[in-house]
């Protein structure tokens, strides 16, 4: 966990006071909606179909049990008893009243949570690997650098009015769980051939109506140069990014139009002028941030305790253990993923009661810490393996132990037309139907790793472009239709999926996905050839044929 | 962003003006009595572009009471019952098409 200092606490509290005054002036008519809109957006307040939506940041996906309980409290007191975890380590409340928002923000501020820059044309919540600090083989905890960037970007005056929103993601592992290649700036912490630690910097990734995979702009940037280098990128973007057309305003378009080489030259020129400025970070700053992260006092524990040996006879426990627990950097411990994808449930939603129960379980079994992943699941990052059987029983009781992590029913989905004012089609009912179709755990296991991502419009909040199977809702003559792509992925080998053919109607989507999965099972070279690898080998044609031959 | 009043108004059938209530965000419809109602059945129904423009203008003028006013299509049944004219408006009127995680 990271402990905020007095400066952070003051900043958050002042922001609540400011927003309280702004809301008061809005409700009295002193501020028009045109004047107020930007202010509410900068505090994470959108207007959706049925109500205001309130987006709260969970920087680098790390929550304390106290913070999760407070989110439960906000869900219960100010909303309808649940929240929706998003693909960018935020939580959204869908039914909040503007008049009560300042109180909700104040309650969150008490535990160091805020909604600053969760919307608007500024730098958004800095996201990271949800297994940061506990993943085996990690170079170092990427949250230290995420926190540096959080401090640097929060209310940065020069970058509060960018051409468009701007998103950072950081990983320090070989396997990218933070989807850095589809962010405006992606940072990969690694050791170079000389054994020095630094960042590969990628730029211009993003999804939406024009998807691009990020390109490497600089192969190696030392940590002490990180801020000056990203500032150089932001300055070039701020200067040249288009403000005349919202659809061409993201940095990905600028990088694409200039070309990565020319863009990199512009950045290099800018950087050389400021590299040795106050933005050069000395070790003391990093050490100060590092010292504010606390890590558990792990015990020396056996890898295979008696409790685990005994529980191995229970096939339900074993199914969950094999699917939802992952190796930890400390022997005797595990990372436990809590599936927020129950059969028939909306992906990423958690009720206030579930949040409270998970907070209690985090206190009991995970040193009071919870993580939020971009796949819209939660994780307990420090669980002793001896505690897994007891934890599983407790998680199962509250409905977050569905053993479907990384399987076909572990679906990423945006809120879609059920909630969102931008959506053209519904996402959640499609996801729910798919979880029912693939509810059989043995079948899902036979299929193996398969990511289905669903967006209700081209803005791609459900990351459909990078789903192994991507589903995009479109509207045709007042009806919901869905385009299907295959072959996308969001990890270190990120790719944008390929459209397989004409859009299909709402009622056909689940059948089409079943057809694609059946084609894969028939065509895979070996039982352990993953869906995504089979698509890479075969191309999309066999899947296209299977889907459209009879349609 | 272009003001709704500056946008070209073209309607193809009976229409209403809808918005969200400022203080709590709930869905509301403009009534013939120059007020707002949380019931679609209370909405003023217009059938010409001029009437729609006038209804939208008075709705947008109430910046304190409502946010994001726009013209939405409706179906008027033989019985006179007013129903939403498309799926989006149906969802705004009737609520989400899924069971909420916590029943209301």
PDB file of N, CA and C in Angstrom, chain A residues 431-503:
ATOM      1  N   UNK A 431     -23.003 -10.402 -23.031  1.00  0.00           N
ATOM      2  CA  UNK A 431     -22.042 -11.067 -22.143  1.00  0.00           C
ATOM      3  C   UNK A 431     -22.758 -12.090 -21.269  1.00  0.00           C
ATOM      4  N   UNK A 432     -23.909 -11.714 -20.745  1.00  0.00           N
ATOM      5  CA  UNK A 432     -24.644 -12.636 -19.868  1.00  0.00           C
ATOM      6  C   UNK A 432     -25.027 -13.915 -20.616  1.00  0.00           C
ATOM      7  N   UNK A 433     -25.496 -13.758 -21.841  1.00  0.00           N
ATOM      8  CA  UNK A 433     -25.892 -14.938 -22.618  1.00  0.00           C
ATOM      9  C   UNK A 433     -24.671 -15.829 -22.882  1.00  0.00           C
ATOM     10  N   UNK A 434     -23.550 -15.198 -23.198  1.00  0.00           N
ATOM     11  CA  UNK A 434     -22.340 -16.005 -23.457  1.00  0.00           C
ATOM     12  C   UNK A 434     -21.902 -16.756 -22.203  1.00  0.00           C
ATOM     13  N   UNK A 435     -22.018 -16.118 -21.036  1.00  0.00           N
ATOM     14  CA  UNK A 435     -21.609 -16.835 -19.812  1.00  0.00           C
ATOM     15  C   UNK A 435     -22.531 -18.028 -19.566  1.00  0.00           C
ATOM     16  N   UNK A 436     -23.784 -17.906 -19.982  1.00  0.00           N
ATOM     17  CA  UNK A 436     -24.699 -19.058 -19.821  1.00  0.00           C
ATOM     18  C   UNK A 436     -24.337 -20.163 -20.818  1.00  0.00           C
ATOM     19  N   UNK A 437     -24.033 -19.762 -22.045  1.00  0.00           N
ATOM     20  CA  UNK A 437     -23.692 -20.773 -23.068  1.00  0.00           C
ATOM     21  C   UNK A 437     -22.436 -21.570 -22.686  1.00  0.00           C
ATOM     22  N   UNK A 438     -21.512 -20.866 -22.031  1.00  0.00           N
ATOM     23  CA  UNK A 438     -20.236 -21.509 -21.700  1.00  0.00           C
ATOM     24  C   UNK A 438     -20.104 -21.737 -20.189  1.00  0.00           C
ATOM     25  N   UNK A 439     -21.241 -22.003 -19.558  1.00  0.00           N
ATOM     26  CA  UNK A 439     -21.232 -22.140 -18.098  1.00  0.00           C
ATOM     27  C   UNK A 439     -20.556 -23.432 -17.642  1.00  0.00           C
ATOM     28  N   UNK A 440     -20.543 -24.422 -18.497  1.00  0.00           N
ATOM     29  CA  UNK A 440     -19.947 -25.703 -18.102  1.00  0.00           C
ATOM     30  C   UNK A 440     -18.429 -25.545 -17.986  1.00  0.00           C
ATOM     31  N   UNK A 441     -17.932 -25.765 -16.781  1.00  0.00           N
ATOM     32  CA  UNK A 441     -16.514 -25.504 -16.529  1.00  0.00           C
ATOM     33  C   UNK A 441     -15.603 -26.439 -17.328  1.00  0.00           C
ATOM     34  N   UNK A 442     -16.042 -27.697 -17.482  1.00  0.00           N
ATOM     35  CA  UNK A 442     -15.203 -28.646 -18.226  1.00  0.00           C
ATOM     36  C   UNK A 442     -15.069 -28.204 -19.690  1.00  0.00           C
ATOM     37  N   UNK A 443     -16.181 -27.741 -20.248  1.00  0.00           N
ATOM     38  CA  UNK A 443     -16.135 -27.265 -21.636  1.00  0.00           C
ATOM     39  C   UNK A 443     -15.234 -26.036 -21.743  1.00  0.00           C
ATOM     40  N   UNK A 444     -15.419 -25.109 -20.814  1.00  0.00           N
ATOM     41  CA  UNK A 444     -14.610 -23.883 -20.849  1.00  0.00           C
ATOM     42  C   UNK A 444     -13.123 -24.210 -20.708  1.00  0.00           C
ATOM     43  N   UNK A 445     -12.829 -25.185 -19.854  1.00  0.00           N
ATOM     44  CA  UNK A 445     -11.432 -25.598 -19.672  1.00  0.00           C
ATOM     45  C   UNK A 445     -10.868 -26.258 -20.912  1.00  0.00           C
ATOM     46  N   UNK A 446     -11.717 -27.050 -21.557  1.00  0.00           N
ATOM     47  CA  UNK A 446     -11.305 -27.705 -22.803  1.00  0.00           C
ATOM     48  C   UNK A 446     -10.946 -26.650 -23.859  1.00  0.00           C
ATOM     49  N   UNK A 447     -11.728 -25.594 -23.880  1.00  0.00           N
ATOM     50  CA  UNK A 447     -11.468 -24.516 -24.847  1.00  0.00           C
ATOM     51  C   UNK A 447     -10.164 -23.799 -24.486  1.00  0.00           C
ATOM     52  N   UNK A 448      -9.945 -23.607 -23.193  1.00  0.00           N
ATOM     53  CA  UNK A 448      -8.708 -22.953 -22.753  1.00  0.00           C
ATOM     54  C   UNK A 448      -8.799 -21.441 -22.805  1.00  0.00           C
ATOM     55  N   UNK A 449      -7.632 -20.822 -22.748  1.00  0.00           N
ATOM     56  CA  UNK A 449      -7.601 -19.354 -22.650  1.00  0.00           C
ATOM     57  C   UNK A 449      -8.264 -18.718 -23.875  1.00  0.00           C
ATOM     58  N   UNK A 450      -9.240 -17.868 -23.594  1.00  0.00           N
ATOM     59  CA  UNK A 450      -9.927 -17.204 -24.697  1.00  0.00           C
ATOM     60  C   UNK A 450     -10.583 -15.937 -24.150  1.00  0.00           C
ATOM     61  N   UNK A 451     -10.162 -14.816 -24.666  1.00  0.00           N
ATOM     62  CA  UNK A 451     -10.701 -13.543 -24.174  1.00  0.00           C
ATOM     63  C   UNK A 451     -11.749 -13.000 -25.139  1.00  0.00           C
ATOM     64  N   UNK A 452     -12.966 -12.843 -24.630  1.00  0.00           N
ATOM     65  CA  UNK A 452     -14.044 -12.230 -25.406  1.00  0.00           C
ATOM     66  C   UNK A 452     -14.265 -10.821 -24.858  1.00  0.00           C
ATOM     67  N   UNK A 453     -14.149  -9.835 -25.735  1.00  0.00           N
ATOM     68  CA  UNK A 453     -14.323  -8.438 -25.320  1.00  0.00           C
ATOM     69  C   UNK A 453     -15.476  -7.817 -26.101  1.00  0.00           C
ATOM     70  N   UNK A 454     -16.336  -7.081 -25.391  1.00  0.00           N
ATOM     71  CA  UNK A 454     -17.543  -6.529 -26.023  1.00  0.00           C
ATOM     72  C   UNK A 454     -17.642  -5.023 -25.789  1.00  0.00           C
ATOM     73  N   UNK A 455     -17.839  -4.281 -26.874  1.00  0.00           N
ATOM     74  CA  UNK A 455     -18.093  -2.835 -26.762  1.00  0.00           C
ATOM     75  C   UNK A 455     -19.450  -2.533 -27.397  1.00  0.00           C
ATOM     76  N   UNK A 456     -20.164  -1.591 -26.783  1.00  0.00           N
ATOM     77  CA  UNK A 456     -21.468  -1.202 -27.309  1.00  0.00           C
ATOM     78  C   UNK A 456     -21.404  -0.076 -28.318  1.00  0.00           C
ATOM     79  N   UNK A 457     -20.202   0.393 -28.606  1.00  0.00           N
ATOM     80  CA  UNK A 457     -20.040   1.389 -29.679  1.00  0.00           C
ATOM     81  C   UNK A 457     -18.565   1.477 -30.042  1.00  0.00           C
ATOM     82  N   UNK A 458     -18.285   2.271 -31.050  1.00  0.00           N
ATOM     83  CA  UNK A 458     -16.941   2.350 -31.606  1.00  0.00           C
ATOM     84  C   UNK A 458     -15.924   2.981 -30.648  1.00  0.00           C
ATOM     85  N   UNK A 459     -16.406   3.600 -29.578  1.00  0.00           N
ATOM     86  CA  UNK A 459     -15.446   4.163 -28.613  1.00  0.00           C
ATOM     87  C   UNK A 459     -14.643   3.077 -27.893  1.00  0.00           C
ATOM     88  N   UNK A 460     -15.129   1.843 -27.949  1.00  0.00           N
ATOM     89  CA  UNK A 460     -14.313   0.676 -27.593  1.00  0.00           C
ATOM     90  C   UNK A 460     -13.922   0.584 -26.120  1.00  0.00           C
ATOM     91  N   UNK A 461     -14.804   1.040 -25.227  1.00  0.00           N
ATOM     92  CA  UNK A 461     -14.497   0.910 -23.796  1.00  0.00           C
ATOM     93  C   UNK A 461     -14.393  -0.557 -23.384  1.00  0.00           C
ATOM     94  N   UNK A 462     -15.024  -1.446 -24.136  1.00  0.00           N
ATOM     95  CA  UNK A 462     -14.913  -2.881 -23.845  1.00  0.00           C
ATOM     96  C   UNK A 462     -13.744  -3.537 -24.565  1.00  0.00           C
ATOM     97  N   UNK A 463     -12.857  -2.713 -25.167  1.00  0.00           N
ATOM     98  CA  UNK A 463     -11.599  -3.203 -25.771  1.00  0.00           C
ATOM     99  C   UNK A 463     -11.834  -4.309 -26.794  1.00  0.00           C
ATOM    100  N   UNK A 464     -12.912  -4.176 -27.590  1.00  0.00           N
ATOM    101  CA  UNK A 464     -13.242  -5.266 -28.516  1.00  0.00           C
ATOM    102  C   UNK A 464     -12.144  -5.516 -29.544  1.00  0.00           C
ATOM    103  N   UNK A 465     -11.424  -4.442 -29.927  1.00  0.00           N
ATOM    104  CA  UNK A 465     -10.368  -4.617 -30.942  1.00  0.00           C
ATOM    105  C   UNK A 465      -9.309  -5.638 -30.504  1.00  0.00           C
ATOM    106  N   UNK A 466      -9.069  -5.711 -29.195  1.00  0.00           N
ATOM    107  CA  UNK A 466      -7.995  -6.575 -28.706  1.00  0.00           C
ATOM    108  C   UNK A 466      -8.521  -7.806 -27.969  1.00  0.00           C
ATOM    109  N   UNK A 467      -9.777  -8.124 -28.202  1.00  0.00           N
ATOM    110  CA  UNK A 467     -10.294  -9.401 -27.707  1.00  0.00           C
ATOM    111  C   UNK A 467      -9.869 -10.507 -28.661  1.00  0.00           C
ATOM    112  N   UNK A 468      -9.599 -11.692 -28.133  1.00  0.00           N
ATOM    113  CA  UNK A 468      -9.341 -12.828 -29.034  1.00  0.00           C
ATOM    114  C   UNK A 468     -10.546 -12.976 -29.963  1.00  0.00           C
ATOM    115  N   UNK A 469     -11.735 -12.834 -29.326  1.00  0.00           N
ATOM    116  CA  UNK A 469     -12.965 -12.621 -30.105  1.00  0.00           C
ATOM    117  C   UNK A 469     -13.489 -11.256 -29.677  1.00  0.00           C
ATOM    118  N   UNK A 470     -13.655 -10.369 -30.623  1.00  0.00           N
ATOM    119  CA  UNK A 470     -14.143  -9.029 -30.312  1.00  0.00           C
ATOM    120  C   UNK A 470     -15.550  -8.848 -30.843  1.00  0.00           C
ATOM    121  N   UNK A 471     -16.377  -8.184 -30.066  1.00  0.00           N
ATOM    122  CA  UNK A 471     -17.778  -7.973 -30.459  1.00  0.00           C
ATOM    123  C   UNK A 471     -18.066  -6.480 -30.340  1.00  0.00           C
ATOM    124  N   UNK A 472     -18.468  -5.888 -31.444  1.00  0.00           N
ATOM    125  CA  UNK A 472     -18.744  -4.444 -31.461  1.00  0.00           C
ATOM    126  C   UNK A 472     -20.201  -4.203 -31.833  1.00  0.00           C
ATOM    127  N   UNK A 473     -20.937  -3.544 -30.970  1.00  0.00           N
ATOM    128  CA  UNK A 473     -22.332  -3.219 -31.239  1.00  0.00           C
ATOM    129  C   UNK A 473     -22.451  -2.022 -32.166  1.00  0.00           C
ATOM    130  N   UNK A 474     -23.292  -2.162 -33.180  1.00  0.00           N
ATOM    131  CA  UNK A 474     -23.573  -1.050 -34.097  1.00  0.00           C
ATOM    132  C   UNK A 474     -25.095  -0.979 -34.263  1.00  0.00           C
ATOM    133  N   UNK A 475     -25.560   0.131 -34.780  1.00  0.00           N
ATOM    134  CA  UNK A 475     -27.000   0.270 -34.983  1.00  0.00           C
ATOM    135  C   UNK A 475     -27.286   0.330 -36.477  1.00  0.00           C
ATOM    136  N   UNK A 476     -28.248  -0.493 -36.915  1.00  0.00           N
ATOM    137  CA  UNK A 476     -28.624  -0.470 -38.334  1.00  0.00           C
ATOM    138  C   UNK A 476     -30.130  -0.330 -38.398  1.00  0.00           C
ATOM    139  N   UNK A 477     -30.586   0.764 -38.939  1.00  0.00           N
ATOM    140  CA  UNK A 477     -32.031   1.003 -39.059  1.00  0.00           C
ATOM    141  C   UNK A 477     -32.777   0.747 -37.758  1.00  0.00           C
ATOM    142  N   UNK A 478     -32.201   1.232 -36.684  1.00  0.00           N
ATOM    143  CA  UNK A 478     -32.878   1.118 -35.394  1.00  0.00           C
ATOM    144  C   UNK A 478     -32.726  -0.234 -34.718  1.00  0.00           C
ATOM    145  N   UNK A 479     -31.982  -1.146 -35.311  1.00  0.00           N
ATOM    146  CA  UNK A 479     -31.795  -2.475 -34.716  1.00  0.00           C
ATOM    147  C   UNK A 479     -30.345  -2.622 -34.256  1.00  0.00           C
ATOM    148  N   UNK A 480     -30.157  -3.468 -33.246  1.00  0.00           N
ATOM    149  CA  UNK A 480     -28.804  -3.741 -32.750  1.00  0.00           C
ATOM    150  C   UNK A 480     -28.146  -4.828 -33.607  1.00  0.00           C
ATOM    151  N   UNK A 481     -26.993  -4.509 -34.146  1.00  0.00           N
ATOM    152  CA  UNK A 481     -26.183  -5.489 -34.869  1.00  0.00           C
ATOM    153  C   UNK A 481     -24.779  -5.507 -34.253  1.00  0.00           C
ATOM    154  N   UNK A 482     -24.051  -6.570 -34.552  1.00  0.00           N
ATOM    155  CA  UNK A 482     -22.742  -6.726 -33.910  1.00  0.00           C
ATOM    156  C   UNK A 482     -21.702  -7.210 -34.913  1.00  0.00           C
ATOM    157  N   UNK A 483     -20.610  -6.470 -34.999  1.00  0.00           N
ATOM    158  CA  UNK A 483     -19.486  -6.908 -35.827  1.00  0.00           C
ATOM    159  C   UNK A 483     -18.593  -7.823 -34.987  1.00  0.00           C
ATOM    160  N   UNK A 484     -18.070  -8.847 -35.619  1.00  0.00           N
ATOM    161  CA  UNK A 484     -17.242  -9.825 -34.906  1.00  0.00           C
ATOM    162  C   UNK A 484     -15.825  -9.791 -35.483  1.00  0.00           C
ATOM    163  N   UNK A 485     -14.856  -9.677 -34.581  1.00  0.00           N
ATOM    164  CA  UNK A 485     -13.453  -9.764 -35.000  1.00  0.00           C
ATOM    165  C   UNK A 485     -12.799 -10.951 -34.292  1.00  0.00           C
ATOM    166  N   UNK A 486     -11.743 -11.474 -34.891  1.00  0.00           N
ATOM    167  CA  UNK A 486     -10.956 -12.499 -34.195  1.00  0.00           C
ATOM    168  C   UNK A 486      -9.470 -12.146 -34.327  1.00  0.00           C
ATOM    169  N   UNK A 487      -8.704 -12.641 -33.363  1.00  0.00           N
ATOM    170  CA  UNK A 487      -7.257 -12.493 -33.469  1.00  0.00           C
ATOM    171  C   UNK A 487      -6.673 -11.291 -32.763  1.00  0.00           C
ATOM    172  N   UNK A 488      -7.503 -10.528 -32.055  1.00  0.00           N
ATOM    173  CA  UNK A 488      -6.955  -9.403 -31.301  1.00  0.00           C
ATOM    174  C   UNK A 488      -6.338  -9.879 -30.001  1.00  0.00           C
ATOM    175  N   UNK A 489      -5.406  -9.121 -29.481  1.00  0.00           N
ATOM    176  CA  UNK A 489      -4.839  -9.428 -28.160  1.00  0.00           C
ATOM    177  C   UNK A 489      -4.229  -8.161 -27.569  1.00  0.00           C
ATOM    178  N   UNK A 490      -4.207  -8.112 -26.212  1.00  0.00           N
ATOM    179  CA  UNK A 490      -3.792  -6.873 -25.542  1.00  0.00           C
ATOM    180  C   UNK A 490      -2.486  -7.032 -24.779  1.00  0.00           C
ATOM    181  N   UNK A 491      -1.835  -8.165 -24.920  1.00  0.00           N
ATOM    182  CA  UNK A 491      -0.640  -8.412 -24.113  1.00  0.00           C
ATOM    183  C   UNK A 491       0.622  -7.944 -24.840  1.00  0.00           C
ATOM    184  N   UNK A 492       1.766  -8.528 -24.522  1.00  0.00           N
ATOM    185  CA  UNK A 492       3.040  -8.083 -25.109  1.00  0.00           C
ATOM    186  C   UNK A 492       3.103  -8.337 -26.619  1.00  0.00           C
ATOM    187  N   UNK A 493       2.191  -9.175 -27.103  1.00  0.00           N
ATOM    188  CA  UNK A 493       2.137  -9.401 -28.554  1.00  0.00           C
ATOM    189  C   UNK A 493       0.885  -8.729 -29.133  1.00  0.00           C
ATOM    190  N   UNK A 494       0.530  -7.594 -28.596  1.00  0.00           N
ATOM    191  CA  UNK A 494      -0.755  -6.962 -28.913  1.00  0.00           C
ATOM    192  C   UNK A 494      -0.997  -6.836 -30.412  1.00  0.00           C
ATOM    193  N   UNK A 495      -2.246  -7.126 -30.786  1.00  0.00           N
ATOM    194  CA  UNK A 495      -2.674  -6.980 -32.178  1.00  0.00           C
ATOM    195  C   UNK A 495      -4.131  -6.564 -32.200  1.00  0.00           C
ATOM    196  N   UNK A 496      -4.494  -5.901 -33.282  1.00  0.00           N
ATOM    197  CA  UNK A 496      -5.897  -5.554 -33.479  1.00  0.00           C
ATOM    198  C   UNK A 496      -6.557  -6.698 -34.246  1.00  0.00           C
ATOM    199  N   UNK A 497      -7.721  -7.105 -33.806  1.00  0.00           N
ATOM    200  CA  UNK A 497      -8.416  -8.220 -34.436  1.00  0.00           C
ATOM    201  C   UNK A 497      -8.892  -7.893 -35.841  1.00  0.00           C
ATOM    202  N   UNK A 498      -9.233  -8.946 -36.590  1.00  0.00           N
ATOM    203  CA  UNK A 498      -9.697  -8.796 -37.973  1.00  0.00           C
ATOM    204  C   UNK A 498     -11.193  -9.090 -38.057  1.00  0.00           C
ATOM    205  N   UNK A 499     -11.885  -8.198 -38.730  1.00  0.00           N
ATOM    206  CA  UNK A 499     -13.327  -8.368 -38.925  1.00  0.00           C
ATOM    207  C   UNK A 499     -13.569  -9.615 -39.785  1.00  0.00           C
ATOM    208  N   UNK A 500     -14.529 -10.456 -39.360  1.00  0.00           N
ATOM    209  CA  UNK A 500     -14.711 -11.687 -40.144  1.00  0.00           C
ATOM    210  C   UNK A 500     -15.834 -11.589 -41.168  1.00  0.00           C
ATOM    211  N   UNK A 501     -16.639 -10.547 -41.101  1.00  0.00           N
ATOM    212  CA  UNK A 501     -17.715 -10.454 -42.087  1.00  0.00           C
ATOM    213  C   UNK A 501     -18.773  -9.463 -41.667  1.00  0.00           C
ATOM    214  N   UNK A 502     -19.928  -9.503 -42.330  1.00  0.00           N
ATOM    215  CA  UNK A 502     -20.999  -8.550 -42.017  1.00  0.00           C
ATOM    216  C   UNK A 502     -21.501  -8.707 -40.577  1.00  0.00           C
ATOM    217  N   UNK A 503     -22.012  -7.611 -40.033  1.00  0.00           N
ATOM    218  CA  UNK A 503     -22.539  -7.633 -38.670  1.00  0.00           C
ATOM    219  C   UNK A 503     -23.734  -8.579 -38.578  1.00  0.00           C
TER     220      UNK A 503
END
